[in-house]
Amino acid sequence: MPRFFTNEIDENNIVLTGSDANHIGRSLRMRVGEEVTVCCNGVDYCCTIGSITADSVYLDLVEKHRCAAEPNINVTLFQAVPKLDKLEYIIQKSVELGVSRIVPVLTRRCISRPDEKDFGKKKLPRLNKIAEEAAKQSGRGMIPEVTPMVSLKEAVAMMKQLDRTVLLYEEEGGCSFGNVDFSGAETVGLFIGSEGGFDREEAEMTVNAGAKQVWLGKRILRCETAPITALSILMFLTNNM
Protein backbone atom coordinates (compact mmCIF):
# COMPACT_ATOMS: atom_id res chain seq x y z
CA MET A 1 0.00 0.00 0.00
CA PRO A 2 1.47 3.41 -0.96
CA ARG A 3 2.58 5.56 2.00
CA PHE A 4 2.58 9.35 2.17
CA PHE A 5 3.76 11.66 4.94
CA THR A 6 2.40 14.84 6.46
CA ASN A 7 3.27 16.93 9.52
CA GLU A 8 -0.36 17.58 10.51
CA ILE A 9 -3.66 16.03 9.65
CA ASP A 10 -7.40 16.78 9.89
CA GLU A 11 -9.13 13.42 10.23
CA ASN A 12 -12.35 14.89 8.81
CA ASN A 13 -10.69 16.33 5.73
CA ILE A 14 -7.60 14.39 4.61
CA VAL A 15 -6.27 15.84 1.37
CA LEU A 16 -3.02 15.20 -0.47
CA THR A 17 -1.75 17.89 -2.80
CA GLY A 18 1.39 18.81 -4.73
CA SER A 19 3.85 16.06 -5.63
CA ASP A 20 1.95 13.44 -3.61
CA ALA A 21 -1.27 14.07 -5.51
CA ASN A 22 0.61 14.07 -8.80
CA HIS A 23 2.29 10.77 -7.87
CA ILE A 24 -1.04 9.13 -7.05
CA GLY A 25 -2.86 10.35 -10.13
CA ARG A 26 -0.19 10.30 -12.82
CA SER A 27 2.57 7.92 -11.74
CA LEU A 28 0.63 5.28 -9.82
CA ARG A 29 -2.58 5.85 -11.83
CA MET A 30 -4.66 5.05 -8.76
CA ARG A 31 -8.44 5.26 -8.81
CA VAL A 32 -11.32 6.08 -6.50
CA GLY A 33 -11.75 3.35 -3.87
CA GLU A 34 -8.13 2.25 -3.78
CA GLU A 35 -6.25 2.27 -0.48
CA VAL A 36 -3.39 4.52 0.67
CA THR A 37 -1.75 5.17 4.03
CA VAL A 38 -1.02 8.67 5.32
CA CYS A 39 1.60 8.82 8.08
CA CYS A 40 1.71 11.61 10.63
CA ASN A 41 3.93 11.66 13.73
CA GLY A 42 4.13 7.89 14.03
CA VAL A 43 0.43 7.22 13.38
CA ASP A 44 -0.82 5.42 10.26
CA TYR A 45 -4.09 6.68 8.79
CA CYS A 46 -5.48 3.98 6.50
CA CYS A 47 -7.67 5.61 3.87
CA THR A 48 -9.47 5.02 0.60
CA ILE A 49 -9.46 7.50 -2.26
CA GLY A 50 -12.73 9.43 -2.31
CA SER A 51 -12.06 11.61 -5.33
CA ILE A 52 -9.22 12.85 -7.48
CA THR A 53 -8.89 16.26 -9.14
CA ALA A 54 -6.11 17.78 -11.24
CA ASP A 55 -4.11 18.87 -8.19
CA SER A 56 -5.66 17.16 -5.13
CA VAL A 57 -6.57 13.72 -3.82
CA TYR A 58 -9.38 13.56 -1.26
CA LEU A 59 -9.28 10.62 1.14
CA ASP A 60 -11.81 8.87 3.37
CA LEU A 61 -10.45 7.65 6.72
CA VAL A 62 -11.03 3.94 7.37
CA GLU A 63 -8.95 3.43 10.52
CA LYS A 64 -5.91 4.73 12.33
CA HIS A 65 -3.31 3.06 14.53
CA ARG A 66 0.21 3.58 15.81
CA CYS A 67 2.74 2.64 13.17
CA ALA A 68 4.07 -0.80 14.06
CA ALA A 69 7.43 0.05 12.49
CA GLU A 70 8.09 2.92 14.92
CA PRO A 71 10.23 2.11 17.99
CA ASN A 72 9.06 3.18 21.44
CA ILE A 73 12.23 5.20 21.99
CA ASN A 74 13.33 8.36 20.24
CA VAL A 75 16.94 7.97 19.05
CA THR A 76 19.20 10.82 17.97
CA LEU A 77 22.33 9.84 16.05
CA PHE A 78 25.13 12.37 16.54
CA GLN A 79 27.30 11.40 13.58
CA ALA A 80 30.74 12.98 13.11
CA VAL A 81 30.83 13.99 9.44
CA PRO A 82 32.45 11.38 7.18
CA LYS A 83 32.87 11.59 3.42
CA LEU A 84 29.54 12.39 1.76
CA ASP A 85 28.90 8.96 0.23
CA LYS A 86 29.38 7.36 3.65
CA LEU A 87 27.06 9.89 5.31
CA GLU A 88 24.37 9.14 2.74
CA TYR A 89 24.72 5.41 3.45
CA ILE A 90 24.59 5.98 7.22
CA ILE A 91 21.44 8.06 6.92
CA GLN A 92 19.67 5.50 4.74
CA LYS A 93 20.46 2.54 6.98
CA SER A 94 19.87 4.44 10.23
CA VAL A 95 16.39 5.42 9.11
CA GLU A 96 15.66 1.81 8.19
CA LEU A 97 16.76 0.76 11.69
CA GLY A 98 14.52 3.26 13.49
CA VAL A 99 16.52 6.43 14.20
CA SER A 100 14.44 9.55 14.84
CA ARG A 101 17.00 12.27 14.09
CA ILE A 102 20.47 12.48 12.55
CA VAL A 103 22.73 15.33 13.63
CA PRO A 104 25.92 15.75 11.54
CA VAL A 105 28.74 16.89 13.85
CA LEU A 106 32.02 18.49 12.78
CA THR A 107 34.82 17.16 14.98
CA ARG A 108 38.60 17.62 14.94
CA ARG A 109 39.39 14.38 13.12
CA CYS A 110 36.77 14.74 10.38
CA ILE A 111 38.49 14.22 7.04
CA SER A 112 35.56 15.80 5.25
CA ARG A 113 35.19 19.42 6.36
CA PRO A 114 32.32 20.95 4.38
CA ASP A 115 31.56 24.64 4.63
CA GLU A 116 28.58 25.12 6.96
CA LYS A 117 26.61 27.29 4.50
CA ASP A 118 27.41 25.03 1.56
CA PHE A 119 26.39 21.97 3.57
CA GLY A 120 23.06 23.51 4.56
CA LYS A 121 22.21 24.87 1.12
CA LYS A 122 23.45 22.13 -1.20
CA LYS A 123 23.87 18.88 0.73
CA LEU A 124 21.18 18.99 3.43
CA PRO A 125 18.16 18.86 1.06
CA ARG A 126 19.58 15.74 -0.60
CA LEU A 127 20.30 14.10 2.76
CA ASN A 128 16.74 14.72 3.93
CA LYS A 129 15.44 13.32 0.65
CA ILE A 130 17.43 10.14 1.30
CA ALA A 131 15.86 9.96 4.78
CA GLU A 132 12.39 10.38 3.27
CA GLU A 133 12.92 7.64 0.69
CA ALA A 134 14.30 5.28 3.34
CA ALA A 135 11.32 6.00 5.60
CA LYS A 136 8.89 5.13 2.81
CA GLN A 137 10.79 1.98 1.84
CA SER A 138 10.98 0.67 5.41
CA GLY A 139 7.38 1.45 6.37
CA ARG A 140 8.19 4.11 8.95
CA GLY A 141 5.45 6.27 10.44
CA MET A 142 7.55 9.45 10.31
CA ILE A 143 10.40 10.94 8.32
CA PRO A 144 13.49 11.33 10.55
CA GLU A 145 15.10 14.74 10.32
CA VAL A 146 18.66 15.36 9.18
CA THR A 147 19.61 18.60 10.93
CA PRO A 148 22.10 21.26 9.86
CA MET A 149 25.72 20.51 10.77
CA VAL A 150 26.75 21.48 14.31
CA SER A 151 29.95 21.66 16.36
CA LEU A 152 30.69 19.05 19.02
CA LYS A 153 30.01 21.65 21.70
CA GLU A 154 26.56 22.28 20.22
CA ALA A 155 25.93 18.53 19.96
CA VAL A 156 26.80 18.05 23.63
CA ALA A 157 24.33 20.80 24.56
CA MET A 158 21.64 18.98 22.57
CA MET A 159 22.62 15.73 24.26
CA LYS A 160 21.83 17.14 27.69
CA GLN A 161 18.13 17.22 26.76
CA LEU A 162 18.06 13.42 26.33
CA ASP A 163 17.43 10.72 28.91
CA ARG A 164 20.46 8.59 28.04
CA THR A 165 23.45 9.03 25.72
CA VAL A 166 26.12 6.59 24.56
CA LEU A 167 29.53 7.47 23.14
CA LEU A 168 31.28 4.88 21.00
CA TYR A 169 34.99 5.24 21.72
CA GLU A 170 37.68 2.73 20.87
CA GLU A 171 40.25 3.76 23.48
CA GLU A 172 40.57 2.26 26.98
CA GLY A 173 37.76 2.57 29.46
CA GLY A 174 34.03 2.31 29.07
CA CYS A 175 31.80 -0.74 29.23
CA SER A 176 30.09 -3.20 26.97
CA PHE A 177 27.01 -1.84 25.18
CA GLY A 178 24.94 -4.57 26.80
CA ASN A 179 25.77 -3.24 30.27
CA VAL A 180 24.13 0.15 29.68
CA ASP A 181 20.78 0.51 31.46
CA PHE A 182 18.17 1.89 29.05
CA SER A 183 15.19 1.14 31.30
CA GLY A 184 12.84 4.10 31.52
CA ALA A 185 14.64 6.03 28.78
CA GLU A 186 12.37 7.58 26.15
CA THR A 187 15.08 9.59 24.39
CA VAL A 188 18.53 8.17 23.61
CA GLY A 189 21.57 9.69 21.91
CA LEU A 190 24.39 7.90 20.08
CA PHE A 191 27.72 9.62 19.42
CA ILE A 192 29.66 8.01 16.55
CA GLY A 193 33.02 9.21 15.23
CA SER A 194 34.11 9.81 11.64
CA GLU A 195 36.95 7.98 9.89
CA GLY A 196 39.44 9.27 12.47
CA GLY A 197 37.22 8.74 15.51
CA PHE A 198 37.15 11.18 18.44
CA ASP A 199 40.27 12.53 20.06
CA ARG A 200 40.68 12.04 23.80
CA GLU A 201 39.71 15.59 24.74
CA GLU A 202 36.48 15.37 22.75
CA ALA A 203 35.63 12.01 24.29
CA GLU A 204 36.29 13.31 27.81
CA MET A 205 34.13 16.39 27.22
CA THR A 206 31.22 14.24 26.04
CA VAL A 207 31.53 11.77 28.92
CA ASN A 208 31.85 14.58 31.48
CA ALA A 209 28.59 16.00 30.11
CA GLY A 210 26.79 12.74 30.88
CA ALA A 211 27.43 10.32 28.02
CA LYS A 212 28.21 6.67 28.78
CA GLN A 213 31.38 5.46 27.09
CA VAL A 214 30.95 2.06 25.45
CA TRP A 215 32.86 -0.24 23.13
CA LEU A 216 31.70 -2.76 20.55
CA GLY A 217 34.43 -5.34 20.97
CA LYS A 218 38.07 -5.67 19.95
CA ARG A 219 37.54 -5.22 16.22
CA ILE A 220 37.76 -1.65 14.89
CA LEU A 221 34.66 -0.89 12.82
CA ARG A 222 34.46 1.52 9.92
CA CYS A 223 32.62 4.76 10.61
CA GLU A 224 29.74 3.62 8.39
CA THR A 225 29.54 0.21 10.11
CA ALA A 226 29.58 1.50 13.71
CA PRO A 227 26.23 3.38 13.68
CA ILE A 228 24.44 0.47 12.01
CA THR A 229 25.86 -1.93 14.60
CA ALA A 230 25.09 0.38 17.52
CA LEU A 231 21.52 1.05 16.39
CA SER A 232 20.90 -2.66 15.87
CA ILE A 233 22.13 -3.43 19.39
CA LEU A 234 20.14 -0.56 20.89
CA MET A 235 16.91 -1.63 19.18
CA PHE A 236 17.48 -5.21 20.32
CA LEU A 237 18.19 -4.23 23.93
CA THR A 238 15.04 -2.08 24.06
CA ASN A 239 12.83 -4.74 22.42
CA ASN A 240 12.41 -2.74 19.22
CA MET A 241 13.71 -5.31 16.75
Coordinates of C-alpha atoms in Angstrom, one line a residue:
M1 CA 0.0 0.0 0.0
P2 CA 1.5 3.4 -1.0
R3 CA 2.6 5.6 2.0
F4 CA 2.6 9.3 2.2
F5 CA 3.8 11.7 4.9
T6 CA 2.4 14.8 6.5
N7 CA 3.3 16.9 9.5
E8 CA -0.4 17.6 10.5
I9 CA -3.7 16.0 9.7
D10 CA -7.4 16.8 9.9
E11 CA -9.1 13.4 10.2
N12 CA -12.3 14.9 8.8
N13 CA -10.7 16.3 5.7
I14 CA -7.6 14.4 4.6
V15 CA -6.3 15.8 1.4
L16 CA -3.0 15.2 -0.5
T17 CA -1.8 17.9 -2.8
G18 CA 1.4 18.8 -4.7
S19 CA 3.9 16.1 -5.6
D20 CA 2.0 13.4 -3.6
A21 CA -1.3 14.1 -5.5
N22 CA 0.6 14.1 -8.8
H23 CA 2.3 10.8 -7.9
I24 CA -1.0 9.1 -7.0
G25 CA -2.9 10.3 -10.1
R26 CA -0.2 10.3 -12.8
S27 CA 2.6 7.9 -11.7
L28 CA 0.6 5.3 -9.8
R29 CA -2.6 5.8 -11.8
M30 CA -4.7 5.0 -8.8
R31 CA -8.4 5.3 -8.8
V32 CA -11.3 6.1 -6.5
G33 CA -11.8 3.4 -3.9
E34 CA -8.1 2.2 -3.8
E35 CA -6.2 2.3 -0.5
V36 CA -3.4 4.5 0.7
T37 CA -1.8 5.2 4.0
V38 CA -1.0 8.7 5.3
C39 CA 1.6 8.8 8.1
C40 CA 1.7 11.6 10.6
N41 CA 3.9 11.7 13.7
G42 CA 4.1 7.9 14.0
V43 CA 0.4 7.2 13.4
D44 CA -0.8 5.4 10.3
Y45 CA -4.1 6.7 8.8
C46 CA -5.5 4.0 6.5
C47 CA -7.7 5.6 3.9
T48 CA -9.5 5.0 0.6
I49 CA -9.5 7.5 -2.3
G50 CA -12.7 9.4 -2.3
S51 CA -12.1 11.6 -5.3
I52 CA -9.2 12.9 -7.5
T53 CA -8.9 16.3 -9.1
A54 CA -6.1 17.8 -11.2
D55 CA -4.1 18.9 -8.2
S56 CA -5.7 17.2 -5.1
V57 CA -6.6 13.7 -3.8
Y58 CA -9.4 13.6 -1.3
L59 CA -9.3 10.6 1.1
D60 CA -11.8 8.9 3.4
L61 CA -10.4 7.6 6.7
V62 CA -11.0 3.9 7.4
E63 CA -9.0 3.4 10.5
K64 CA -5.9 4.7 12.3
H65 CA -3.3 3.1 14.5
R66 CA 0.2 3.6 15.8
C67 CA 2.7 2.6 13.2
A68 CA 4.1 -0.8 14.1
A69 CA 7.4 0.0 12.5
E70 CA 8.1 2.9 14.9
P71 CA 10.2 2.1 18.0
N72 CA 9.1 3.2 21.4
I73 CA 12.2 5.2 22.0
N74 CA 13.3 8.4 20.2
V75 CA 16.9 8.0 19.1
T76 CA 19.2 10.8 18.0
L77 CA 22.3 9.8 16.1
F78 CA 25.1 12.4 16.5
Q79 CA 27.3 11.4 13.6
A80 CA 30.7 13.0 13.1
V81 CA 30.8 14.0 9.4
P82 CA 32.5 11.4 7.2
K83 CA 32.9 11.6 3.4
L84 CA 29.5 12.4 1.8
D85 CA 28.9 9.0 0.2
K86 CA 29.4 7.4 3.6
L87 CA 27.1 9.9 5.3
E88 CA 24.4 9.1 2.7
Y89 CA 24.7 5.4 3.4
I90 CA 24.6 6.0 7.2
I91 CA 21.4 8.1 6.9
Q92 CA 19.7 5.5 4.7
K93 CA 20.5 2.5 7.0
S94 CA 19.9 4.4 10.2
V95 CA 16.4 5.4 9.1
E96 CA 15.7 1.8 8.2
L97 CA 16.8 0.8 11.7
G98 CA 14.5 3.3 13.5
V99 CA 16.5 6.4 14.2
S100 CA 14.4 9.6 14.8
R101 CA 17.0 12.3 14.1
I102 CA 20.5 12.5 12.6
V103 CA 22.7 15.3 13.6
P104 CA 25.9 15.7 11.5
V105 CA 28.7 16.9 13.9
L106 CA 32.0 18.5 12.8
T107 CA 34.8 17.2 15.0
R108 CA 38.6 17.6 14.9
R109 CA 39.4 14.4 13.1
C110 CA 36.8 14.7 10.4
I111 CA 38.5 14.2 7.0
S112 CA 35.6 15.8 5.2
R113 CA 35.2 19.4 6.4
P114 CA 32.3 21.0 4.4
D115 CA 31.6 24.6 4.6
E116 CA 28.6 25.1 7.0
K117 CA 26.6 27.3 4.5
D118 CA 27.4 25.0 1.6
F119 CA 26.4 22.0 3.6
G120 CA 23.1 23.5 4.6
K121 CA 22.2 24.9 1.1
K122 CA 23.5 22.1 -1.2
K123 CA 23.9 18.9 0.7
L124 CA 21.2 19.0 3.4
P125 CA 18.2 18.9 1.1
R126 CA 19.6 15.7 -0.6
L127 CA 20.3 14.1 2.8
N128 CA 16.7 14.7 3.9
K129 CA 15.4 13.3 0.6
I130 CA 17.4 10.1 1.3
A131 CA 15.9 10.0 4.8
E132 CA 12.4 10.4 3.3
E133 CA 12.9 7.6 0.7
A134 CA 14.3 5.3 3.3
A135 CA 11.3 6.0 5.6
K136 CA 8.9 5.1 2.8
Q137 CA 10.8 2.0 1.8
S138 CA 11.0 0.7 5.4
G139 CA 7.4 1.4 6.4
R140 CA 8.2 4.1 8.9
G141 CA 5.5 6.3 10.4
M142 CA 7.5 9.4 10.3
I143 CA 10.4 10.9 8.3
P144 CA 13.5 11.3 10.5
E145 CA 15.1 14.7 10.3
V146 CA 18.7 15.4 9.2
T147 CA 19.6 18.6 10.9
P148 CA 22.1 21.3 9.9
M149 CA 25.7 20.5 10.8
V150 CA 26.8 21.5 14.3
S151 CA 29.9 21.7 16.4
L152 CA 30.7 19.0 19.0
K153 CA 30.0 21.6 21.7
E154 CA 26.6 22.3 20.2
A155 CA 25.9 18.5 20.0
V156 CA 26.8 18.0 23.6
A157 CA 24.3 20.8 24.6
M158 CA 21.6 19.0 22.6
M159 CA 22.6 15.7 24.3
K160 CA 21.8 17.1 27.7
Q161 CA 18.1 17.2 26.8
L162 CA 18.1 13.4 26.3
D163 CA 17.4 10.7 28.9
R164 CA 20.5 8.6 28.0
T165 CA 23.5 9.0 25.7
V166 CA 26.1 6.6 24.6
L167 CA 29.5 7.5 23.1
L168 CA 31.3 4.9 21.0
Y169 CA 35.0 5.2 21.7
E170 CA 37.7 2.7 20.9
E171 CA 40.2 3.8 23.5
E172 CA 40.6 2.3 27.0
G173 CA 37.8 2.6 29.5
G174 CA 34.0 2.3 29.1
C175 CA 31.8 -0.7 29.2
S176 CA 30.1 -3.2 27.0
F177 CA 27.0 -1.8 25.2
G178 CA 24.9 -4.6 26.8
N179 CA 25.8 -3.2 30.3
V180 CA 24.1 0.1 29.7
D181 CA 20.8 0.5 31.5
F182 CA 18.2 1.9 29.0
S183 CA 15.2 1.1 31.3
G184 CA 12.8 4.1 31.5
A185 CA 14.6 6.0 28.8
E186 CA 12.4 7.6 26.2
T187 CA 15.1 9.6 24.4
V188 CA 18.5 8.2 23.6
G189 CA 21.6 9.7 21.9
L190 CA 24.4 7.9 20.1
F191 CA 27.7 9.6 19.4
I192 CA 29.7 8.0 16.6
G193 CA 33.0 9.2 15.2
S194 CA 34.1 9.8 11.6
E195 CA 37.0 8.0 9.9
G196 CA 39.4 9.3 12.5
G197 CA 37.2 8.7 15.5
F198 CA 37.1 11.2 18.4
D199 CA 40.3 12.5 20.1
R200 CA 40.7 12.0 23.8
E201 CA 39.7 15.6 24.7
E202 CA 36.5 15.4 22.7
A203 CA 35.6 12.0 24.3
E204 CA 36.3 13.3 27.8
M205 CA 34.1 16.4 27.2
T206 CA 31.2 14.2 26.0
V207 CA 31.5 11.8 28.9
N208 CA 31.8 14.6 31.5
A209 CA 28.6 16.0 30.1
G210 CA 26.8 12.7 30.9
A211 CA 27.4 10.3 28.0
K212 CA 28.2 6.7 28.8
Q213 CA 31.4 5.5 27.1
V214 CA 30.9 2.1 25.4
W215 CA 32.9 -0.2 23.1
L216 CA 31.7 -2.8 20.6
G217 CA 34.4 -5.3 21.0
K218 CA 38.1 -5.7 19.9
R219 CA 37.5 -5.2 16.2
I220 CA 37.8 -1.7 14.9
L221 CA 34.7 -0.9 12.8
R222 CA 34.5 1.5 9.9
C223 CA 32.6 4.8 10.6
E224 CA 29.7 3.6 8.4
T225 CA 29.5 0.2 10.1
A226 CA 29.6 1.5 13.7
P227 CA 26.2 3.4 13.7
I228 CA 24.4 0.5 12.0
T229 CA 25.9 -1.9 14.6
A230 CA 25.1 0.4 17.5
L231 CA 21.5 1.0 16.4
S232 CA 20.9 -2.7 15.9
I233 CA 22.1 -3.4 19.4
L234 CA 20.1 -0.6 20.9
M235 CA 16.9 -1.6 19.2
F236 CA 17.5 -5.2 20.3
L237 CA 18.2 -4.2 23.9
T238 CA 15.0 -2.1 24.1
N239 CA 12.8 -4.7 22.4
N240 CA 12.4 -2.7 19.2
M241 CA 13.7 -5.3 16.8

